[in-house]
Every structure is written in structure tokens, then in C-alpha cells.
mmCIF file of C-alpha atoms in Angstrom:
data_model
loop_
_atom_site.group_PDB
_atom_site.id
_atom_site.type_symbol
_atom_site.label_atom_id
_atom_site.label_comp_id
_atom_site.label_asym_id
_atom_site.label_seq_id
_atom_site.Cartn_x
_atom_site.Cartn_y
_atom_site.Cartn_z
ATOM 1 C CA MET A 1 58.117 -117.820 -140.074
ATOM 2 C CA ALA A 2 55.875 -116.196 -137.437
ATOM 3 C CA LEU A 3 57.095 -116.508 -134.043
ATOM 4 C CA GLU A 4 53.798 -116.633 -131.183
ATOM 5 C CA GLY A 5 52.342 -118.568 -128.420
ATOM 6 C CA THR A 6 51.180 -117.086 -125.023
ATOM 7 C CA PHE A 7 52.616 -114.884 -121.934
ATOM 8 C CA LYS A 8 52.646 -118.193 -120.014
ATOM 9 C CA ASP A 9 55.232 -119.702 -123.336
ATOM 10 C CA PHE A 10 57.692 -117.174 -123.446
ATOM 11 C CA PRO A 11 57.101 -113.825 -121.636
ATOM 12 C CA ILE A 12 57.336 -110.870 -123.028
ATOM 13 C CA SER A 13 60.461 -109.148 -121.609
ATOM 14 C CA ASP A 14 62.000 -111.819 -123.460
ATOM 15 C CA ILE A 15 61.194 -111.166 -126.998
ATOM 16 C CA LEU A 16 60.739 -107.989 -127.067
ATOM 17 C CA GLN A 17 65.355 -108.294 -125.635
ATOM 18 C CA LEU A 18 65.401 -111.097 -128.692
ATOM 19 C CA ILE A 19 63.499 -109.536 -131.837
ATOM 20 C CA GLY A 20 66.396 -105.732 -130.640
ATOM 21 C CA LEU A 21 69.021 -108.307 -130.022
ATOM 22 C CA GLN A 22 68.419 -110.092 -133.158
ATOM 23 C CA GLY A 23 67.912 -106.978 -135.729
ATOM 24 C CA LYS A 24 64.629 -108.053 -137.320
ATOM 25 C CA THR A 25 62.281 -106.051 -138.575
ATOM 26 C CA GLY A 26 57.939 -106.897 -138.314
ATOM 27 C CA VAL A 27 55.690 -106.300 -136.142
ATOM 28 C CA LEU A 28 54.531 -107.458 -133.103
ATOM 29 C CA SER A 29 51.407 -108.443 -132.373
ATOM 30 C CA LEU A 30 50.025 -108.414 -128.724
ATOM 31 C CA GLU A 31 46.116 -109.474 -127.704
ATOM 32 C CA ARG A 32 44.514 -109.881 -124.417
ATOM 33 C CA GLU A 33 40.373 -110.033 -124.301
ATOM 34 C CA GLY A 34 39.319 -106.672 -126.106
ATOM 35 C CA GLN A 35 42.453 -105.210 -126.587
ATOM 36 C CA GLN A 36 45.689 -105.493 -129.416
ATOM 37 C CA VAL A 37 48.587 -103.302 -128.994
ATOM 38 C CA LYS A 38 51.106 -103.068 -131.868
ATOM 39 C CA VAL A 39 54.752 -102.851 -131.432
ATOM 40 C CA PHE A 40 56.185 -101.849 -134.942
ATOM 41 C CA PHE A 41 59.989 -102.665 -135.252
ATOM 42 C CA ALA A 42 62.897 -101.668 -137.795
ATOM 43 C CA GLU A 43 66.231 -103.421 -137.899
ATOM 44 C CA GLY A 44 65.337 -104.511 -134.276
ATOM 45 C CA LYS A 45 64.359 -100.604 -132.875
ATOM 46 C CA VAL A 46 61.096 -99.965 -131.544
ATOM 47 C CA ALA A 47 59.503 -97.575 -134.371
ATOM 48 C CA TRP A 48 55.726 -97.263 -133.690
ATOM 49 C CA ALA A 49 53.101 -98.754 -131.560
ATOM 50 C CA GLU A 50 49.474 -98.897 -131.347
ATOM 51 C CA ASP A 51 46.654 -99.281 -128.494
ATOM 52 C CA THR A 52 43.108 -100.258 -129.697
ATOM 53 C CA LEU A 53 41.765 -99.410 -126.956
ATOM 54 C CA ARG A 54 43.219 -95.346 -127.266
ATOM 55 C CA ASP A 55 43.456 -92.980 -130.658
ATOM 56 C CA PRO A 56 46.695 -92.441 -131.214
ATOM 57 C CA GLU A 57 46.088 -89.166 -132.435
ATOM 58 C CA MET A 58 43.593 -87.853 -129.921
ATOM 59 C CA ARG A 59 46.915 -89.785 -127.770
ATOM 60 C CA LEU A 60 49.209 -87.633 -129.140
ATOM 61 C CA GLY A 61 46.732 -84.404 -128.857
ATOM 62 C CA VAL A 62 46.887 -85.004 -124.574
ATOM 63 C CA LEU A 63 50.307 -85.501 -124.356
ATOM 64 C CA LEU A 64 50.923 -82.743 -125.776
ATOM 65 C CA THR A 65 47.992 -80.418 -123.964
ATOM 66 C CA LYS A 66 49.544 -82.187 -120.534
ATOM 67 C CA SER A 67 53.405 -80.875 -121.229
ATOM 68 C CA CYS A 68 51.566 -77.637 -122.327
ATOM 69 C CA LYS A 69 53.216 -77.606 -125.286
ATOM 70 C CA LEU A 70 49.870 -77.300 -126.952
ATOM 71 C CA GLU A 71 46.702 -75.250 -126.531
ATOM 72 C CA ARG A 72 43.174 -76.731 -126.521
ATOM 73 C CA ALA A 73 41.733 -74.334 -129.605
ATOM 74 C CA GLN A 74 45.297 -75.350 -131.617
ATOM 75 C CA LEU A 75 44.546 -78.845 -130.952
ATOM 76 C CA GLU A 76 40.952 -78.026 -131.681
ATOM 77 C CA GLU A 77 42.068 -76.927 -134.986
ATOM 78 C CA ALA A 78 44.522 -79.147 -135.929
ATOM 79 C CA LEU A 79 41.918 -82.163 -135.729
ATOM 80 C CA ALA A 80 39.459 -79.871 -138.098
ATOM 81 C CA ARG A 81 41.632 -79.711 -140.584
ATOM 82 C CA GLN A 82 42.652 -83.305 -140.132
ATOM 83 C CA LYS A 83 38.880 -84.218 -141.171
ATOM 84 C CA ASP A 84 39.751 -82.836 -144.332
ATOM 85 C CA THR A 85 43.079 -83.680 -144.824
ATOM 86 C CA LYS A 86 44.068 -87.292 -143.832
ATOM 87 C CA GLU A 87 47.446 -86.635 -142.582
ATOM 88 C CA ARG A 88 48.868 -87.222 -139.092
ATOM 89 C CA LEU A 89 48.327 -85.158 -136.801
ATOM 90 C CA GLY A 90 52.373 -84.388 -135.692
ATOM 91 C CA SER A 91 52.314 -82.783 -139.699
ATOM 92 C CA ILE A 92 49.268 -80.276 -139.035
ATOM 93 C CA LEU A 93 50.893 -79.260 -136.301
ATOM 94 C CA LEU A 94 54.082 -78.521 -137.146
ATOM 95 C CA GLN A 95 52.794 -76.762 -140.862
ATOM 96 C CA MET A 96 50.512 -75.032 -137.946
ATOM 97 C CA GLY A 97 54.755 -73.633 -136.086
ATOM 98 C CA VAL A 98 52.019 -74.509 -132.872
ATOM 99 C CA VAL A 99 55.025 -76.704 -132.095
ATOM 100 C CA ASN A 100 58.681 -77.853 -132.884
ATOM 101 C CA ALA A 101 60.142 -80.766 -134.068
ATOM 102 C CA LEU A 102 61.862 -82.019 -130.689
ATOM 103 C CA GLU A 103 58.557 -80.986 -128.898
ATOM 104 C CA LEU A 104 56.943 -83.543 -131.107
ATOM 105 C CA GLU A 105 59.390 -86.540 -131.192
ATOM 106 C CA GLU A 106 59.354 -86.423 -127.162
ATOM 107 C CA ALA A 107 55.829 -86.605 -126.687
ATOM 108 C CA LEU A 108 56.017 -89.603 -129.931
ATOM 109 C CA SER A 109 58.122 -91.238 -128.099
ATOM 110 C CA ARG A 110 56.348 -91.166 -124.418
ATOM 111 C CA GLN A 111 53.624 -92.576 -126.237
ATOM 112 C CA ILE A 112 55.462 -94.955 -128.003
ATOM 113 C CA PHE A 113 56.566 -96.241 -124.823
ATOM 114 C CA GLU A 114 53.403 -95.936 -122.717
ATOM 115 C CA THR A 115 51.422 -98.058 -125.295
ATOM 116 C CA VAL A 116 54.173 -101.282 -124.990
ATOM 117 C CA ALA A 117 54.711 -100.467 -120.972
ATOM 118 C CA GLN A 118 51.487 -100.591 -120.054
ATOM 119 C CA VAL A 119 51.732 -105.152 -121.537
ATOM 120 C CA PHE A 120 54.112 -105.785 -118.806
ATOM 121 C CA ARG A 121 51.312 -105.217 -116.327
ATOM 122 C CA TRP A 122 49.490 -107.876 -118.433
ATOM 123 C CA LYS A 123 48.806 -110.849 -116.463
ATOM 124 C CA GLU A 124 47.558 -113.184 -119.382
ATOM 125 C CA GLY A 125 47.683 -112.740 -123.278
ATOM 126 C CA ARG A 126 49.471 -114.332 -126.707
ATOM 127 C CA TYR A 127 51.811 -112.808 -128.425
ATOM 128 C CA ARG A 128 52.549 -113.172 -132.909
ATOM 129 C CA PHE A 129 55.871 -111.712 -133.992
ATOM 130 C CA SER A 130 55.720 -111.515 -138.622
ATOM 131 C CA SER A 131 58.299 -111.013 -139.958
ATOM 132 C CA LEU A 132 58.969 -108.139 -143.043
ATOM 133 C CA ARG A 133 61.980 -107.575 -145.721
ATOM 134 C CA SER A 134 60.833 -103.465 -144.432
ATOM 135 C CA LEU A 135 59.295 -101.489 -142.326
ATOM 136 C CA ASP A 136 56.773 -98.613 -144.539
ATOM 137 C CA LEU A 137 55.275 -96.293 -142.198
ATOM 138 C CA LYS A 138 53.349 -93.393 -143.481
ATOM 139 C CA GLU A 139 55.056 -90.219 -142.480
ATOM 140 C CA ARG A 140 57.504 -91.314 -139.551
ATOM 141 C CA LEU A 141 58.174 -88.594 -137.484
ATOM 142 C CA VAL A 142 60.034 -90.538 -134.603
ATOM 143 C CA ASN A 143 63.606 -91.659 -134.108
ATOM 144 C CA THR A 144 63.093 -95.272 -133.660
ATOM 145 C CA LEU A 145 64.037 -96.098 -129.455
ATOM 146 C CA ALA A 146 66.461 -99.076 -128.688
ATOM 147 C CA VAL A 147 64.807 -101.879 -126.916
ATOM 148 C CA GLU A 148 67.098 -102.119 -124.593
ATOM 149 C CA ASN A 149 66.313 -98.244 -122.809
ATOM 150 C CA LEU A 150 62.194 -99.072 -123.391
ATOM 151 C CA LEU A 151 63.297 -102.728 -121.959
ATOM 152 C CA LEU A 152 65.506 -100.791 -118.646
ATOM 153 C CA ASP A 153 62.207 -98.152 -117.910
ATOM 154 C CA ALA A 154 59.614 -100.359 -117.623
ATOM 155 C CA MET A 155 62.064 -103.097 -115.767
ATOM 156 C CA ARG A 156 62.490 -100.182 -113.747
ATOM 157 C CA MET A 157 58.255 -98.908 -113.393
ATOM 158 C CA ILE A 158 57.252 -102.865 -112.458
ATOM 159 C CA ASP A 159 60.206 -103.327 -109.571
ATOM 160 C CA GLU A 160 59.527 -99.726 -108.089
ATOM 161 C CA TRP A 161 56.049 -99.295 -108.326
ATOM 162 C CA PRO A 162 55.382 -101.489 -105.303
ATOM 163 C CA LEU A 163 57.060 -99.247 -103.227
ATOM 164 C CA ILE A 164 55.628 -95.499 -104.527
ATOM 165 C CA GLU A 165 52.409 -97.012 -104.250
ATOM 166 C CA SER A 166 52.691 -97.878 -100.540
ATOM 167 C CA GLN A 167 53.729 -94.391 -100.236
ATOM 168 C CA LEU A 168 50.696 -92.292 -101.818
ATOM 169 C CA PRO A 169 47.612 -92.105 -100.257
ATOM 170 C CA SER A 170 43.920 -93.086 -101.984
ATOM 171 C CA PHE A 171 44.387 -90.891 -105.357
ATOM 172 C CA GLU A 172 41.736 -88.651 -104.346
ATOM 173 C CA SER A 173 43.779 -87.644 -101.259
ATOM 174 C CA ILE A 174 44.143 -83.956 -101.394
ATOM 175 C CA LEU A 175 47.978 -82.314 -101.555
ATOM 176 C CA MET A 176 48.988 -79.955 -99.826
ATOM 177 C CA VAL A 177 52.653 -77.989 -98.766
ATOM 178 C CA ALA A 178 54.096 -78.417 -95.409
ATOM 179 C CA GLU A 179 54.658 -75.022 -94.073
ATOM 180 C CA ASN A 180 58.565 -75.718 -93.167
ATOM 181 C CA ARG A 181 58.727 -77.299 -96.949
ATOM 182 C CA GLU A 182 61.772 -74.779 -97.788
ATOM 183 C CA GLU A 183 64.263 -76.221 -94.742
ATOM 184 C CA ARG A 184 63.066 -80.104 -95.556
ATOM 185 C CA GLN A 185 63.986 -79.956 -99.574
ATOM 186 C CA PRO A 186 67.217 -80.941 -100.588
ATOM 187 C CA PRO A 187 69.177 -78.910 -103.578
ATOM 188 C CA GLY A 188 69.423 -80.571 -106.837
ATOM 189 C CA ARG A 189 65.648 -81.129 -107.874
ATOM 190 C CA SER A 190 64.696 -80.841 -111.679
ATOM 191 C CA GLU A 191 62.662 -78.664 -113.250
ATOM 192 C CA GLU A 192 60.181 -81.350 -113.850
ATOM 193 C CA GLU A 193 59.882 -82.053 -110.194
ATOM 194 C CA ARG A 194 59.484 -78.568 -109.345
ATOM 195 C CA ILE A 195 56.468 -78.504 -111.728
ATOM 196 C CA VAL A 196 55.032 -81.167 -110.230
ATOM 197 C CA LEU A 197 55.484 -79.254 -106.633
ATOM 198 C CA GLY A 198 54.015 -76.130 -108.222
ATOM 199 C CA LEU A 199 51.173 -78.009 -109.117
ATOM 200 C CA VAL A 200 50.228 -79.242 -105.353
ATOM 201 C CA ASP A 201 48.137 -75.813 -104.273
ATOM 202 C CA GLY A 202 45.701 -77.335 -101.266
ATOM 203 C CA THR A 203 42.690 -78.014 -103.399
ATOM 204 C CA ARG A 204 44.289 -80.459 -106.029
ATOM 205 C CA THR A 205 43.591 -83.903 -105.465
ATOM 206 C CA LEU A 206 46.644 -86.196 -106.338
ATOM 207 C CA ARG A 207 44.190 -87.721 -109.262
ATOM 208 C CA ASP A 208 43.951 -83.873 -110.407
ATOM 209 C CA ILE A 209 48.148 -83.354 -110.146
ATOM 210 C CA VAL A 210 48.784 -86.804 -112.120
ATOM 211 C CA GLU A 211 46.223 -85.626 -114.445
ATOM 212 C CA ASN A 212 48.207 -82.151 -115.292
ATOM 213 C CA SER A 213 51.949 -83.103 -114.681
ATOM 214 C CA PRO A 214 53.696 -82.631 -117.708
ATOM 215 C CA LEU A 215 55.769 -85.972 -116.507
ATOM 216 C CA THR A 216 54.535 -89.625 -116.830
ATOM 217 C CA ASP A 217 52.019 -90.555 -114.384
ATOM 218 C CA PHE A 218 54.610 -93.488 -113.116
ATOM 219 C CA ASP A 219 57.400 -90.475 -112.688
ATOM 220 C CA THR A 220 54.645 -88.211 -111.073
ATOM 221 C CA CYS A 221 53.608 -90.507 -108.678
ATOM 222 C CA LYS A 222 57.313 -91.223 -107.765
ATOM 223 C CA THR A 223 57.940 -87.644 -107.423
ATOM 224 C CA VAL A 224 55.140 -87.005 -105.546
ATOM 225 C CA ALA A 225 56.000 -90.006 -102.520
ATOM 226 C CA GLN A 226 59.733 -88.082 -103.224
ATOM 227 C CA TYR A 227 58.324 -85.274 -101.696
ATOM 228 C CA LEU A 228 55.737 -86.960 -99.152
ATOM 229 C CA ARG A 229 58.431 -89.107 -97.750
ATOM 230 C CA SER A 230 60.266 -86.200 -97.313
ATOM 231 C CA GLY A 231 57.998 -83.713 -95.327
ATOM 232 C CA VAL A 232 57.788 -81.413 -98.160
ATOM 233 C CA LEU A 233 53.521 -82.411 -98.801
ATOM 234 C CA GLN A 234 51.480 -83.733 -96.656
ATOM 235 C CA VAL A 235 47.899 -85.382 -96.990
ATOM 236 C CA ARG A 236 45.451 -82.323 -96.069
ATOM 237 C CA THR A 237 42.297 -83.164 -94.066
ATOM 238 C CA ARG A 238 39.156 -82.859 -95.045
ATOM 239 C CA VAL A 239 36.364 -81.687 -92.988
ATOM 240 C CA VAL A 240 34.967 -84.386 -90.484
ATOM 241 C CA PRO A 241 31.677 -84.160 -88.168
ATOM 242 C CA GLU A 242 33.378 -82.396 -84.807
ATOM 243 C CA SER A 243 32.867 -85.903 -83.192
ATOM 244 C CA CYS A 244 35.889 -87.455 -85.619
ATOM 245 C CA GLU A 245 39.637 -86.681 -84.914
ATOM 246 C CA ILE A 246 41.903 -86.796 -87.400
ATOM 247 C CA VAL A 247 45.925 -85.881 -87.787
ATOM 248 C CA PRO A 248 46.814 -84.866 -90.636
ATOM 249 C CA VAL A 249 48.982 -87.586 -92.069
ATOM 250 C CA ALA A 250 52.668 -85.759 -92.727
ATOM 251 C CA ALA A 251 55.453 -88.081 -93.894
ATOM 252 C CA SER A 252 58.500 -87.954 -92.021
ATOM 253 C CA ALA A 253 61.984 -88.794 -92.219
ATOM 254 C CA SER A 254 62.557 -92.213 -91.764
ATOM 255 C CA SER A 255 58.518 -93.348 -92.858
ATOM 256 C CA GLY A 256 59.577 -95.955 -95.765
ATOM 257 C CA LYS A 257 62.877 -96.757 -93.708
ATOM 258 C CA ASN A 258 62.121 -100.598 -93.967
ATOM 259 C CA MET A 259 61.194 -99.903 -97.565
ATOM 260 C CA ILE A 260 64.845 -99.528 -99.143
ATOM 261 C CA PRO A 261 65.166 -103.378 -98.619
ATOM 262 C CA LEU A 262 62.077 -104.625 -99.801
ATOM 263 C CA ALA A 263 62.717 -102.782 -103.202
ATOM 264 C CA LEU A 264 66.054 -104.506 -103.690
ATOM 265 C CA VAL A 265 64.282 -108.051 -102.949
ATOM 266 C CA LEU A 266 61.743 -107.548 -105.078
ATOM 267 C CA ALA A 267 64.381 -106.294 -107.787
ATOM 268 C CA GLY A 268 66.595 -109.546 -107.148
ATOM 269 C CA LEU A 269 63.571 -111.929 -107.458
ATOM 270 C CA LEU A 270 62.273 -109.995 -110.771
ATOM 271 C CA LEU A 271 66.590 -111.040 -111.523
ATOM 272 C CA LEU A 272 66.835 -113.876 -110.307
ATOM 273 C CA ALA A 273 63.147 -114.544 -112.987
ATOM 274 C CA VAL A 274 64.989 -113.309 -116.105
ATOM 275 C CA ASN A 275 67.428 -115.395 -115.941
ATOM 276 C CA LEU A 276 65.491 -118.700 -115.303
ATOM 277 C CA LEU A 277 63.268 -117.052 -117.451
ATOM 278 C CA SER A 278 66.280 -116.502 -119.998
ATOM 279 C CA ALA A 279 67.494 -120.412 -119.867
ATOM 280 C CA ARG A 280 64.354 -121.981 -120.653
ATOM 281 C CA SER A 281 64.061 -119.494 -123.277
ATOM 282 C CA SER A 282 67.185 -120.547 -125.444
ATOM 283 C CA LEU A 283 65.518 -124.569 -124.950
ATOM 284 C CA PHE A 284 62.603 -123.310 -126.728
ATOM 285 C CA PRO A 285 61.993 -125.593 -129.742
ATOM 286 C CA LEU A 286 60.362 -123.199 -132.517
ATOM 287 C CA LEU A 287 62.285 -120.221 -131.581
ATOM 288 C CA PRO A 288 63.442 -118.692 -135.559
ATOM 289 C CA PHE A 289 65.828 -116.486 -132.874
ATOM 290 C CA VAL A 290 69.236 -117.428 -131.359
ATOM 291 C CA PRO A 291 69.093 -115.824 -127.636
ATOM 292 C CA LEU A 292 72.545 -114.291 -126.814
ATOM 293 C CA PRO A 293 73.031 -114.660 -123.189
ATOM 294 C CA GLY A 294 76.061 -112.645 -122.791
ATOM 295 C CA LYS A 295 74.047 -109.067 -123.225
ATOM 296 C CA GLU A 296 70.756 -110.308 -121.585
ATOM 297 C CA ALA A 297 73.357 -110.729 -118.632
ATOM 298 C CA THR A 298 74.587 -107.365 -119.519
ATOM 299 C CA LEU A 299 71.503 -105.506 -119.283
ATOM 300 C CA ALA A 300 70.078 -107.636 -116.119
ATOM 301 C CA SER A 301 73.279 -106.485 -114.303
ATOM 302 C CA VAL A 302 72.889 -102.392 -115.927
ATOM 303 C CA TYR A 303 69.250 -102.383 -114.228
ATOM 304 C CA ARG A 304 70.421 -103.603 -111.014
ATOM 305 C CA ALA A 305 73.158 -101.454 -110.924
ATOM 306 C CA GLN A 306 70.458 -99.067 -111.796
ATOM 307 C CA SER A 307 68.526 -99.519 -109.186
ATOM 308 C CA GLU A 308 70.649 -99.837 -106.439
ATOM 309 C CA VAL A 309 72.811 -96.423 -107.491
ATOM 310 C CA GLU A 310 68.702 -95.256 -107.036
ATOM 311 C CA GLY A 311 68.435 -96.878 -103.505
ATOM 312 C CA TRP A 312 71.949 -94.798 -102.707
ATOM 313 C CA ARG A 313 70.095 -91.536 -103.697
ATOM 314 C CA MET A 314 66.454 -92.600 -101.571
ATOM 315 C CA ALA A 315 68.219 -93.159 -98.467
ATOM 316 C CA LEU A 316 70.798 -89.227 -99.199
ATOM 317 C CA ASP A 317 67.625 -87.341 -99.602
ATOM 318 C CA ARG A 318 66.087 -89.627 -96.483
ATOM 319 C CA PHE A 319 69.509 -87.663 -94.769
ATOM 320 C CA TYR A 320 69.328 -84.805 -95.738
ATOM 321 C CA ALA A 321 65.566 -84.525 -95.384
ATOM 322 C CA GLN A 322 67.006 -84.762 -91.378
ATOM 323 C CA TRP A 323 70.176 -83.411 -90.604
ATOM 324 C CA GLY A 324 70.010 -80.607 -93.782
ATOM 325 C CA ARG A 325 72.866 -81.920 -95.450
ATOM 326 C CA TRP A 326 74.427 -84.812 -97.689
ATOM 327 C CA PRO A 327 76.517 -87.052 -95.457
ATOM 328 C CA HIS A 328 80.656 -87.164 -95.738
ATOM 329 C CA THR A 329 80.401 -90.168 -96.986
ATOM 330 C CA LEU A 330 77.979 -93.578 -97.577
ATOM 331 C CA GLU A 331 78.767 -95.069 -94.545
ATOM 332 C CA GLU A 332 77.904 -92.179 -92.460
ATOM 333 C CA LEU A 333 73.961 -93.342 -93.701
ATOM 334 C CA GLY A 334 74.359 -96.452 -91.360
ATOM 335 C CA GLU A 335 76.188 -94.101 -88.049
ATOM 336 C CA LYS A 336 73.233 -91.465 -88.324
ATOM 337 C CA GLU A 337 70.770 -94.351 -88.743
ATOM 338 C CA VAL A 338 69.418 -92.992 -91.931
ATOM 339 C CA GLY A 339 70.784 -95.643 -93.978
ATOM 340 C CA MET A 340 69.652 -98.683 -95.794
ATOM 341 C CA ARG A 341 71.444 -102.024 -95.565
ATOM 342 C CA LEU A 342 72.162 -101.265 -99.778
ATOM 343 C CA GLN A 343 75.541 -103.044 -101.947
ATOM 344 C CA GLU A 344 78.583 -101.369 -101.381
ATOM 345 C CA LYS A 345 78.923 -102.979 -104.577
ATOM 346 C CA ASP A 346 78.011 -102.815 -108.066
ATOM 347 C CA PRO A 347 76.817 -106.263 -109.832
ATOM 348 C CA TRP A 348 80.902 -105.615 -111.614
ATOM 349 C CA GLY A 349 82.470 -105.796 -107.835
ATOM 350 C CA ASN A 350 83.489 -102.327 -107.809
ATOM 351 C CA ARG A 351 82.769 -99.986 -104.509
ATOM 352 C CA TYR A 352 79.729 -96.967 -105.622
ATOM 353 C CA ARG A 353 81.466 -93.752 -106.257
ATOM 354 C CA TYR A 354 80.051 -90.889 -103.682
ATOM 355 C CA ARG A 355 81.637 -87.962 -103.602
ATOM 356 C CA ARG A 356 80.812 -84.289 -101.954
ATOM 357 C CA GLU A 357 80.406 -81.428 -105.077
ATOM 358 C CA GLY A 358 78.932 -77.598 -104.449
ATOM 359 C CA GLU A 359 75.625 -78.433 -102.889
ATOM 360 C CA GLY A 360 75.168 -81.302 -103.707
ATOM 361 C CA TYR A 361 76.930 -84.502 -104.460
ATOM 362 C CA VAL A 362 77.892 -87.132 -107.668
ATOM 363 C CA LEU A 363 77.528 -90.864 -106.542
ATOM 364 C CA SER A 364 78.225 -93.303 -109.733
ATOM 365 C CA SER A 365 79.399 -97.234 -110.188
ATOM 366 C CA PRO A 366 82.246 -97.468 -112.867
ATOM 367 C CA GLY A 367 79.976 -99.877 -114.962
ATOM 368 C CA GLU A 368 81.785 -103.290 -115.785
ATOM 369 C CA ASP A 369 85.241 -101.844 -117.195
ATOM 370 C CA GLY A 370 85.331 -99.979 -114.056
ATOM 371 C CA ILE A 371 86.820 -97.440 -114.909
ATOM 372 C CA ASP A 372 85.112 -93.994 -113.829
ATOM 373 C CA GLY A 373 84.137 -91.233 -116.152
ATOM 374 C CA SER A 374 84.057 -94.560 -119.204
ATOM 375 C CA ASP A 375 80.660 -94.518 -121.194
ATOM 376 C CA ASP A 376 79.021 -97.127 -119.440
ATOM 377 C CA ASP A 377 78.916 -95.206 -115.986
ATOM 378 C CA ILE A 378 75.586 -95.486 -114.246
ATOM 379 C CA ARG A 379 75.544 -92.731 -112.121
ATOM 380 C CA GLY A 380 73.088 -90.529 -109.643
ATOM 381 C CA GLY A 381 73.211 -87.589 -108.317
ATOM 382 C CA GLY A 382 71.883 -84.272 -106.130
ATOM 383 C CA LEU A 383 73.554 -81.642 -107.580
ATOM 384 C CA LEU A 384 71.432 -78.219 -108.503
ATOM 385 C CA GLY A 385 70.257 -78.315 -111.667
ATOM 386 C CA GLU A 386 70.600 -82.420 -112.421
ATOM 387 C CA PRO A 387 67.417 -84.442 -112.481
ATOM 388 C CA GLY A 388 68.950 -86.722 -109.454
ATOM 389 C CA ARG A 389 68.164 -90.347 -111.002
ATOM 390 C CA ALA A 390 70.030 -93.084 -111.499
ATOM 391 C CA THR A 391 71.140 -92.786 -115.254
ATOM 392 C CA LYS A 392 73.237 -94.399 -117.520
ATOM 393 C CA LEU A 393 75.894 -92.442 -119.787
ATOM 394 C CA ARG A 394 75.659 -94.164 -122.406
ATOM 395 C CA GLU A 395 72.859 -94.775 -124.939
#
């Protein structure tokens, strides 16, 4: 029995959750005018995704070259071989020995995520899910992806993008590194974030940086926005007539002080919408699945906690940019008028944990069980060598 309708009838996030929670196998076709995306499920997990507007083989090659895992000449050689053998590009690259299995899987996972995540930006469309007894994908080279993780990342993008976009200049703007960047840059940045900073040379536009970054477009823009906000980067002024006077725009430590509440409001509205739609979904008469409200509620709570941990981390970054140190307690953020009105307790009623550690800090929620150090903890931090973003410990 096929499940079909429009996005107005049943939102795509609910469809993905139901397929994942019920462990279904089949193909979900998502369509809008001029474009079709197919998502292949194996026992409730995403096994593959295709887009009619993007050649999956070429997209894989682009991702590998952007991440410096593959040279252009090697890609052209592999594509030439593919014309003769008709094999998948990934298999050919492995045979050539130019990429290893882990590098290939990372690129394919990213390709699947980007293909599915774009659908969340569609304003309208239709869907149809067709159940299958089994899924036979030729030369499967990537492990299946959990719907829960895909949804969390996609919902994070939906929630955070308006805030990030408001802090970015035009994509044609040229970025440069501030003279006092070492004083303003907090420790604990990830290697990928440092790579993004290395792409800024005073001649590249924001668009150039995004296109050459090994990170996703979203994460690259987010990293650039953070650097602008802390004053590490600034917009380079172009040459203009003498009659015009333009001052370089640098993001101060206090820029965006009023943005965090907006982000939390957006997160709250999104979660409210999810809850309302989930309630309506359980009454939809033609569904062949039965929603599981408990698991859906847990997913929403985890997402909310991740958003709040990320909000605290952004406030801590601003504190560091202004004072050159991390605060001793979260309350100190308010004392220095740098912190935002963030939630002191997580969705399960536990206070967020914060402690100094070495040259950085650890920030966490003990999760639903309320026990520190357990599998469901949600952590963010500014420790050396660790990415400072919220993560859920349990996969």
C-alpha cells in the first residue's frame, strides 16, 4: 500500500520519522515542478538518495575534490574509465587506490544528506512512499543513515539559518583576517574550522570560500559568521570614488547580542509546529503506519537541548572575544552583560552543566536520565582539539 499526498497534507519531517520508526523498506519519491528526489530506505534507515537535477556520480567527484581527497586529473581518469566499464564511480576510485573506503563513505554520506536536506526548503511538493520486500542497490558503498540523525541535522539547519544569514555579508563580499585575530580567536577550534580560516586571504569572496571549503555550505557559512561575530574576520572594502567614504565593517563582540533570543524563539516555534503536526498526523485516516508519540517527543527534546547548548556556546564565544578568558560560571555571562537570556534547565528539568577544563570548558546536559556521563548526554565545549558544537553522545 502506497502512502502519498502533498506537503500541505503531511509534512516531510513526519513522513521521514514514521518510515524510520516503523522500520519500513521502500522508496520515498518527493516531487515539485521540474525536480524529483528519491530516498531509498532499508529497514527504516536511509540507504541512498538521488536528485534528477544532480548527477550523483559528478556530485561525488565534486565533493571529493573540494575536500582535497581527489585531484581533478584523477577524477577525469575515473570518469573516462566509467564510460567503458559502466561501474559506479566510487568503485572505480577504490580500484584506482586514489581514495580509501572511509573517505568514500564520508563523501557519500554527505551527498545523501545534502540531497535529502534540500527538500526541507521546498515550499510545496508531493510525496509517494512505495513499500518493498527488499532493497537491491547495486554496489552499495555506504552504510545506512539513521533518520533521527538526519532529521536533527536538517532541523538544526532550518532553525539556525535565519540567524546565520543575518550575520553574513553579501556572497560577493571579500573577507580579510583582522590584524588582532590572535587576541580574539578562542582556543579549541576544530581542524576544519581552521581550514576555513585559512581560505580567507583578502582576495576571495564569501562565495569563493564556500565553494572551496571541505565543510558543507551550511557549516562553512556558520563558521564564517562566528569568525565575523568574534572579530577574527572582517569585510574588506572595495575601491570606491573619493567622494564616497566607507568604513570596514567588523563584527564586534557584542554584534548579534539580540540574536540568540530570536534563535530560541524560532526553535520554540519550530518545535511547536512539529508537535501540532504530529498531533494532526496521528488522526490522518489513510496512514498505513501508526505514529509513536513518545519517540517523536524524545527527538524534539533532544533537538531543543542541542539548540540550547549551542546557544550557550555562542554566548561563551562572545564572552571570550571580549574578555580574553572563559567565565568561571554561566552566571558570570550576565554579570558581564555578554550572556543572553538562555534556558538554565534542559527539556528534562536538569540544569545545564558547565566547568572549566584546561584552556577550555565543558558544557553539557545530562540528558533524559539526568545522569552525568551516561550515553544520552548532550555536550558542547571549547576544549583544545575538539569541535565546539553540541553533540549527542549516543548514536
